Short mmCIF file of C-alpha atoms in Angstrom, two decimals:
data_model
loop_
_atom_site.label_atom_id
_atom_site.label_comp_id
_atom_site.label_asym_id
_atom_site.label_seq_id
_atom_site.Cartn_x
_atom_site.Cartn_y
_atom_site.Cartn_z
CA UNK A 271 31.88 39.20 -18.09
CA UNK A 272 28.97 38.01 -20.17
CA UNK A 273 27.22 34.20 -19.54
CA UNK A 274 27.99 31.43 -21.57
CA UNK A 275 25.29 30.28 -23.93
CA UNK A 276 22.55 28.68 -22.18
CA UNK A 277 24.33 28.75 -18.90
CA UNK A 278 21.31 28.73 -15.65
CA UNK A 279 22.35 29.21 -12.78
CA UNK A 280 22.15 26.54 -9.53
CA UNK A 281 19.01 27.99 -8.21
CA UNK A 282 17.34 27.51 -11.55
CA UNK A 283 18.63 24.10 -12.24
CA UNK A 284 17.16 23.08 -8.58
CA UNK A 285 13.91 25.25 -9.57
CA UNK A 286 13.33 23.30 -12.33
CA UNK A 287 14.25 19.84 -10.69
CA UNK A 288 11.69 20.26 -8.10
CA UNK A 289 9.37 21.52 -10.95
CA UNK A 290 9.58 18.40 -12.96
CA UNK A 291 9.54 15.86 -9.85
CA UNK A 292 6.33 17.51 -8.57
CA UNK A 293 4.54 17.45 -11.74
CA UNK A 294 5.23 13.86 -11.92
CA UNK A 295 4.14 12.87 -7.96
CA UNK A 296 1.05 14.56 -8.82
CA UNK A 297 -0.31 12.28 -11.74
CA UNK A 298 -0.40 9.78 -9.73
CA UNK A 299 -2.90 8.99 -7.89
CA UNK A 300 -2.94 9.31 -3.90
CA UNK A 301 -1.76 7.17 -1.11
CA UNK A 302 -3.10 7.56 2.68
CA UNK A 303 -1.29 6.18 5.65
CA UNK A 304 -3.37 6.76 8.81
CA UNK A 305 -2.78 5.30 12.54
CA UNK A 306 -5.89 3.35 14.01
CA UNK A 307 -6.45 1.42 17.63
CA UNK A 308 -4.33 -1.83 16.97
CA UNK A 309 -2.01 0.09 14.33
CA UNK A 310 -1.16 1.44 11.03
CA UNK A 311 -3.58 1.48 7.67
CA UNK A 312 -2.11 1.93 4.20
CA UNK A 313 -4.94 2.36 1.43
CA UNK A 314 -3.80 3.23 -2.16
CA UNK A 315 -5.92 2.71 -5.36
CA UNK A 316 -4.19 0.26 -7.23
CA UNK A 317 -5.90 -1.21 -10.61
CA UNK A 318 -1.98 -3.35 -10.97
CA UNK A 319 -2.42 -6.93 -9.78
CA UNK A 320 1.22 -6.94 -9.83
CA UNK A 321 3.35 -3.45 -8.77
CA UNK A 322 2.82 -3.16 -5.53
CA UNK A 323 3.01 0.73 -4.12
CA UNK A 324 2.82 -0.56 -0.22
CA UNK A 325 5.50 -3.52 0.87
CA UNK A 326 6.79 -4.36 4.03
CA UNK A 327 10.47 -3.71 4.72
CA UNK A 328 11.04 -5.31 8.61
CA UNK A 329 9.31 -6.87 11.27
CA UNK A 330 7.70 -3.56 12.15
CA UNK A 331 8.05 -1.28 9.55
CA UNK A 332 6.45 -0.89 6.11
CA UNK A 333 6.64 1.13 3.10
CA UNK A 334 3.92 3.20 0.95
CA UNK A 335 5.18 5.26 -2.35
CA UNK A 336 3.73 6.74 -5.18
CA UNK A 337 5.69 8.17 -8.55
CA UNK A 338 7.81 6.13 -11.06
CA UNK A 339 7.63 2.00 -10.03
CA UNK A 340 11.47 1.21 -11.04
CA UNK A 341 12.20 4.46 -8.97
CA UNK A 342 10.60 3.47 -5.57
CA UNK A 343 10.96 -0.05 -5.95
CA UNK A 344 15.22 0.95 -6.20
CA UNK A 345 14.57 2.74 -2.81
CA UNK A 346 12.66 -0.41 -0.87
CA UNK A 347 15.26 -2.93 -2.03
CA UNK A 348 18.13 -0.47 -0.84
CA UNK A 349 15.68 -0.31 2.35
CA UNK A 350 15.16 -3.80 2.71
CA UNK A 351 19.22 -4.62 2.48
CA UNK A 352 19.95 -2.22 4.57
CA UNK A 353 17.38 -3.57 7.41
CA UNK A 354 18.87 -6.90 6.88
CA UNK A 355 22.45 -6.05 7.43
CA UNK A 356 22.19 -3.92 10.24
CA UNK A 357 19.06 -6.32 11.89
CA UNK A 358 22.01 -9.80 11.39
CA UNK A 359 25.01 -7.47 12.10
CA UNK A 360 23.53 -5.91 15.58
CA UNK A 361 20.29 -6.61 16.85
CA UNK A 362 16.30 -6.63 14.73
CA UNK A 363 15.78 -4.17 17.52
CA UNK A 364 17.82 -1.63 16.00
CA UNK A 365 16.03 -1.55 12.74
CA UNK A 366 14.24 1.46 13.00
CA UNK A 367 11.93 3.65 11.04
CA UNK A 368 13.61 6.53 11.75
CA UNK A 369 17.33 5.05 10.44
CA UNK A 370 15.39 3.73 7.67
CA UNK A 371 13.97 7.35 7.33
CA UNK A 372 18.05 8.83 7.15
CA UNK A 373 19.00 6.44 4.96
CA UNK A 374 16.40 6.82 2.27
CA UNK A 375 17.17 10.99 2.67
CA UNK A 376 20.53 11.06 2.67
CA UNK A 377 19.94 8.80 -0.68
CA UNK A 378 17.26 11.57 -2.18
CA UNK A 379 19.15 13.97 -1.64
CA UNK A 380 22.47 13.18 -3.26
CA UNK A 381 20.22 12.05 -6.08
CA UNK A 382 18.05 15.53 -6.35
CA UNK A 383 21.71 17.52 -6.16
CA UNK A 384 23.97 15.66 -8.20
CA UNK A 385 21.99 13.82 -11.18
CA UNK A 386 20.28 15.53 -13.53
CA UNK A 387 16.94 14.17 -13.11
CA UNK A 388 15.78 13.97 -9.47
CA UNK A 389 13.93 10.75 -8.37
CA UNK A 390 9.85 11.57 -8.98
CA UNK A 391 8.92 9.94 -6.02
CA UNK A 392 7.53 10.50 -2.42
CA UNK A 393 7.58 7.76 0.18
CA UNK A 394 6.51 6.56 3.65
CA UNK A 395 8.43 4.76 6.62
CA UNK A 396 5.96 3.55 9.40
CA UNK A 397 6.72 1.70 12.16
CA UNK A 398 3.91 -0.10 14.46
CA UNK A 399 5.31 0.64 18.38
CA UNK A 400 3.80 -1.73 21.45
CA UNK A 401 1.72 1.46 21.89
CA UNK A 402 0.04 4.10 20.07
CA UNK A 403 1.97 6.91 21.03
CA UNK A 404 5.16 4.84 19.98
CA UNK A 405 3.99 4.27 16.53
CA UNK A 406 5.87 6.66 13.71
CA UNK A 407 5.14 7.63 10.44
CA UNK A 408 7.65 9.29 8.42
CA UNK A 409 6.98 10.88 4.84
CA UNK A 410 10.32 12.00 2.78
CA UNK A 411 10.00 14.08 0.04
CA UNK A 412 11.98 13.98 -3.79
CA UNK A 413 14.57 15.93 -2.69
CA UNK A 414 15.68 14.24 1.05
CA UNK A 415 13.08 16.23 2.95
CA UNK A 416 11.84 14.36 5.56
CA UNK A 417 8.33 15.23 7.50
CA UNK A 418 7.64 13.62 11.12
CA UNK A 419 3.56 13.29 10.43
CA UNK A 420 1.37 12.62 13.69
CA UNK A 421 -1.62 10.31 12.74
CA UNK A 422 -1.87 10.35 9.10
CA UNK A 423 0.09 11.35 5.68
CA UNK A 424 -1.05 11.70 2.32
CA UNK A 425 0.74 11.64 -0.76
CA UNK A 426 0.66 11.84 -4.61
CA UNK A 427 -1.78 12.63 -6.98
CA UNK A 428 -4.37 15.60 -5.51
CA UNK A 429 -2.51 15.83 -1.91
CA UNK A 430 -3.58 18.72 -0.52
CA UNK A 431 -7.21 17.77 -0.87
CA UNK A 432 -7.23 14.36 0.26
CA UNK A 433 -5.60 15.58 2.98
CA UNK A 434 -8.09 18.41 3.92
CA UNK A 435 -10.74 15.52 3.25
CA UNK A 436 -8.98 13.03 5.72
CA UNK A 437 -8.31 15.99 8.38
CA UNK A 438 -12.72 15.78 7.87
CA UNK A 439 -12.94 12.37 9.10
CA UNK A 440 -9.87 11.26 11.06
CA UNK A 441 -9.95 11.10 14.34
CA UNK A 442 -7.45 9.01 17.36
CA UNK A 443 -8.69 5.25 18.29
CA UNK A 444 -10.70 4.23 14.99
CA UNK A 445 -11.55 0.96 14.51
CA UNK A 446 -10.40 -0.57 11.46
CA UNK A 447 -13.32 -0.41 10.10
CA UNK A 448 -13.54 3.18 10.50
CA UNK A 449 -10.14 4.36 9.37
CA UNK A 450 -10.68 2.45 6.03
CA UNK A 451 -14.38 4.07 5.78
CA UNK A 452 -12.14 7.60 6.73
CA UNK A 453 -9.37 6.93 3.76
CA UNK A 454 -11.68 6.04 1.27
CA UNK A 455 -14.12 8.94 2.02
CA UNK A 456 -10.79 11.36 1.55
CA UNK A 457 -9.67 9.59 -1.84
CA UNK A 458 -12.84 10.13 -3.40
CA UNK A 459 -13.67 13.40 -4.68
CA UNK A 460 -17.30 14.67 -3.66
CA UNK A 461 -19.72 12.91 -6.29
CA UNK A 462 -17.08 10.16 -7.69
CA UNK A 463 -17.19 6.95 -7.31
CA UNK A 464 -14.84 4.93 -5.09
CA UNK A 465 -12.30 2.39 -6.52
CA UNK A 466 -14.15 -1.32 -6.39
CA UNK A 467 -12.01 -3.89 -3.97
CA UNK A 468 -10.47 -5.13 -6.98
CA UNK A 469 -8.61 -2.01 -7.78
CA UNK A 470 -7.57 -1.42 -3.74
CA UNK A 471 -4.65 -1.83 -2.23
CA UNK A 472 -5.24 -2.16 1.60
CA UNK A 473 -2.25 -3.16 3.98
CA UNK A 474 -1.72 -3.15 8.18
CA UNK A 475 0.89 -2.80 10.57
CA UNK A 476 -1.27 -4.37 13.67
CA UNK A 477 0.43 -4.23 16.59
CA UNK A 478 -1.56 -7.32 18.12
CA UNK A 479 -0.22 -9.95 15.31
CA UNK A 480 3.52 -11.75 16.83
CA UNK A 481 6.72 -11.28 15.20
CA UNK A 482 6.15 -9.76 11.93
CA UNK A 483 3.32 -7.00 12.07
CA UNK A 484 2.74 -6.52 8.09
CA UNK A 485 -0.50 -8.00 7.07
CA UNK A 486 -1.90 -7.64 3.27
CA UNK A 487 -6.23 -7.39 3.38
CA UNK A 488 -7.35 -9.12 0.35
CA UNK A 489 -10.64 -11.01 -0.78
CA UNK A 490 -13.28 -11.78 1.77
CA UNK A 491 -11.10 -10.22 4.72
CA UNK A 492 -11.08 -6.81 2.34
CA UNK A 493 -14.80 -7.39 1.47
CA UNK A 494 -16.06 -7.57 5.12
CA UNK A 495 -14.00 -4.73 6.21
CA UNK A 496 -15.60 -2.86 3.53
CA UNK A 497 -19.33 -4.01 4.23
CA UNK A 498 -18.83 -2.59 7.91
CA UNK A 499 -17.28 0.38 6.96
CA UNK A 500 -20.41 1.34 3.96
CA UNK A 501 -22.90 -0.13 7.53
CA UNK A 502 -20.95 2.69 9.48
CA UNK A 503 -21.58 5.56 6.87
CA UNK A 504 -25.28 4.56 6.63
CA UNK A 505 -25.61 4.84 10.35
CA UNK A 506 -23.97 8.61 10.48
CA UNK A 507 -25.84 9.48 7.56
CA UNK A 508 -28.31 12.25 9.26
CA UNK A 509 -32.10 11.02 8.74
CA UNK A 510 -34.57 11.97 6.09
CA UNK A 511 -37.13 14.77 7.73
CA UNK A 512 -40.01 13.23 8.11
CA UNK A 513 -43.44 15.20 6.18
CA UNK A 514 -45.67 17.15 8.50
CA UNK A 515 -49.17 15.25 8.93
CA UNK A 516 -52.04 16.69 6.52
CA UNK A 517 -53.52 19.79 7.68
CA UNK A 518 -51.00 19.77 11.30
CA UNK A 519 -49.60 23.61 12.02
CA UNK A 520 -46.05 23.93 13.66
CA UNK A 521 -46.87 26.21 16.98
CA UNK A 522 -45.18 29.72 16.27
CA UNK A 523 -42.73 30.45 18.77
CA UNK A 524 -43.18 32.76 21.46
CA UNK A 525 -43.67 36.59 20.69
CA UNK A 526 -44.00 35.32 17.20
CA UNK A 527 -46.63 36.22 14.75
CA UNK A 528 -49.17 33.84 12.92
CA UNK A 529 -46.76 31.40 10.92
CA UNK A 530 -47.40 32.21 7.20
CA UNK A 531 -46.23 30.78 3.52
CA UNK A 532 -45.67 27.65 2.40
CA UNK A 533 -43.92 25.50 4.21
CA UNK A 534 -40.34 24.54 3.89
CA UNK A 535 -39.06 21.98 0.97
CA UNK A 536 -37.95 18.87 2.56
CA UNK A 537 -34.29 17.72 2.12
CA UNK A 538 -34.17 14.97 0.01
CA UNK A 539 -30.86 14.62 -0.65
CA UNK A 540 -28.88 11.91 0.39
CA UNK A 541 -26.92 12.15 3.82
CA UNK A 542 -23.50 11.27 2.24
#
């Protein structure tokens, strides 16, 4: 029994759904969600004054996403009713991350099998615990995939190399400081510039703050975190060698032979 004209089968059709939503994640540009000592960061370049890609959804929770705005900004609405109803209906306790986490899959994935676009977004659920070991970050894919991430996620734009960059520089109990110094040094590609404060969106779940835990960092609270984080990369940059004194020899080590040629080029590079 021959095919009908331009008949593909399912696999393909999926194939090519997960084709097209990737392509469009990844022109985006990157979002990092890392855990620190008091919380949860969210940096994500932003140059929009107005479309936010990080909100808050609950007392505890926010929400990072990167792909189409209308797309996304469907999902944290949905997100946001849904933490209303159930938080009135039952108890705020029971808003959770991880039901927020179902919801927004089971929602995905109906979309990526039954329309024929798939949504070209990826998101984040975090919730801030009392302590660090109860803090969750979950990261859902286009098609309902959802990923339990430990300490940091990455998503959009070049993914797999912020993330190798962040892997570089993250590290349990950063100040704040230091985990926006580590998520800027992993969005910025080696030699680029990074995005001025203008074009930054910066965003906390801190733990320490009562009742709701979502803070926005803007202006002169962004700027100072900034300043200390550029003072901490100056003090880890590795100092200059210094040049050897006119005339002075290096003593050749022992069972070593009269030191001879020129001596080394000093590194003047800078420490990065």
């Amino acid at each position: 029994m021959s095919m009908p004209f331009g008949y593909a089968s399912p696999e393909q059709i999926m194939r090519d759904k997960a084709d097209y939503a990737r392509k469009g994640i990844a022109r985006g540009r990157s979002v990092v969600v890392l855990q620190y000592e008091h919380g949860i960061l969210f940096v994500a370049p932003n140059p929009s004054r107005a479309l936010h890609k990080i909100s808050e959804i609950y007392d505890r929770i926010g929400f990072a996403a990167v792909g189409r705005y209308n797309e996304f900004e469907a999902l944290r609405l949905g997100g946001i009713r849904y933490a209303d109803i159930n938080g009135y209906t039952y108890d705020r306790s029971d808003v959770t991350a991880r039901g927020l986490a179902n919801l927004y899959a089971q929602n995905l994935g109906q979309i990526f099998t039954e329309s024929i676009k798939s949504f070209e977004v990826e998101v984040v659920v975090a919730e801030v615990g009392d302590t660090p070991e109860t803090d969750a970050i979950y990261r859902l894919t286009f098609d309902g995939s959802v990923f339990d991430e430990h300490g940091m996620a990455v998503m959009g734009g070049q993914a797999e190399a912020v993330t190798t960059r962040l892997k570089e520089h993250y590290r349990e109990g950063m100040t704040l400081a230091q985990a926006l110094e580590a998520a800027l040094a992993a969005l910025t590609e080696p030699g680029g510039e990074r995005p001025p404060v203008g074009q930054l969106e910066v965003a906390v779940l801190d733990r320490n703050r009562e009742h709701r835990k979502f803070q926005r960092l803007v202006g002169s609270r962004l700027e100072t975190l900034l300043a200390e984080a550029a003072a901490g990369r100056a003090a880890q940059a590795p100092p200059a060698e210094s040049e050897s004194a006119p005339g002075a020899v290096s003593a050749p080590e022992s069972g070593a032979g009269p030191a001879t040629g020129p001596e080394g080029d000093i590194d003047t590079g800078s420490g990065g």
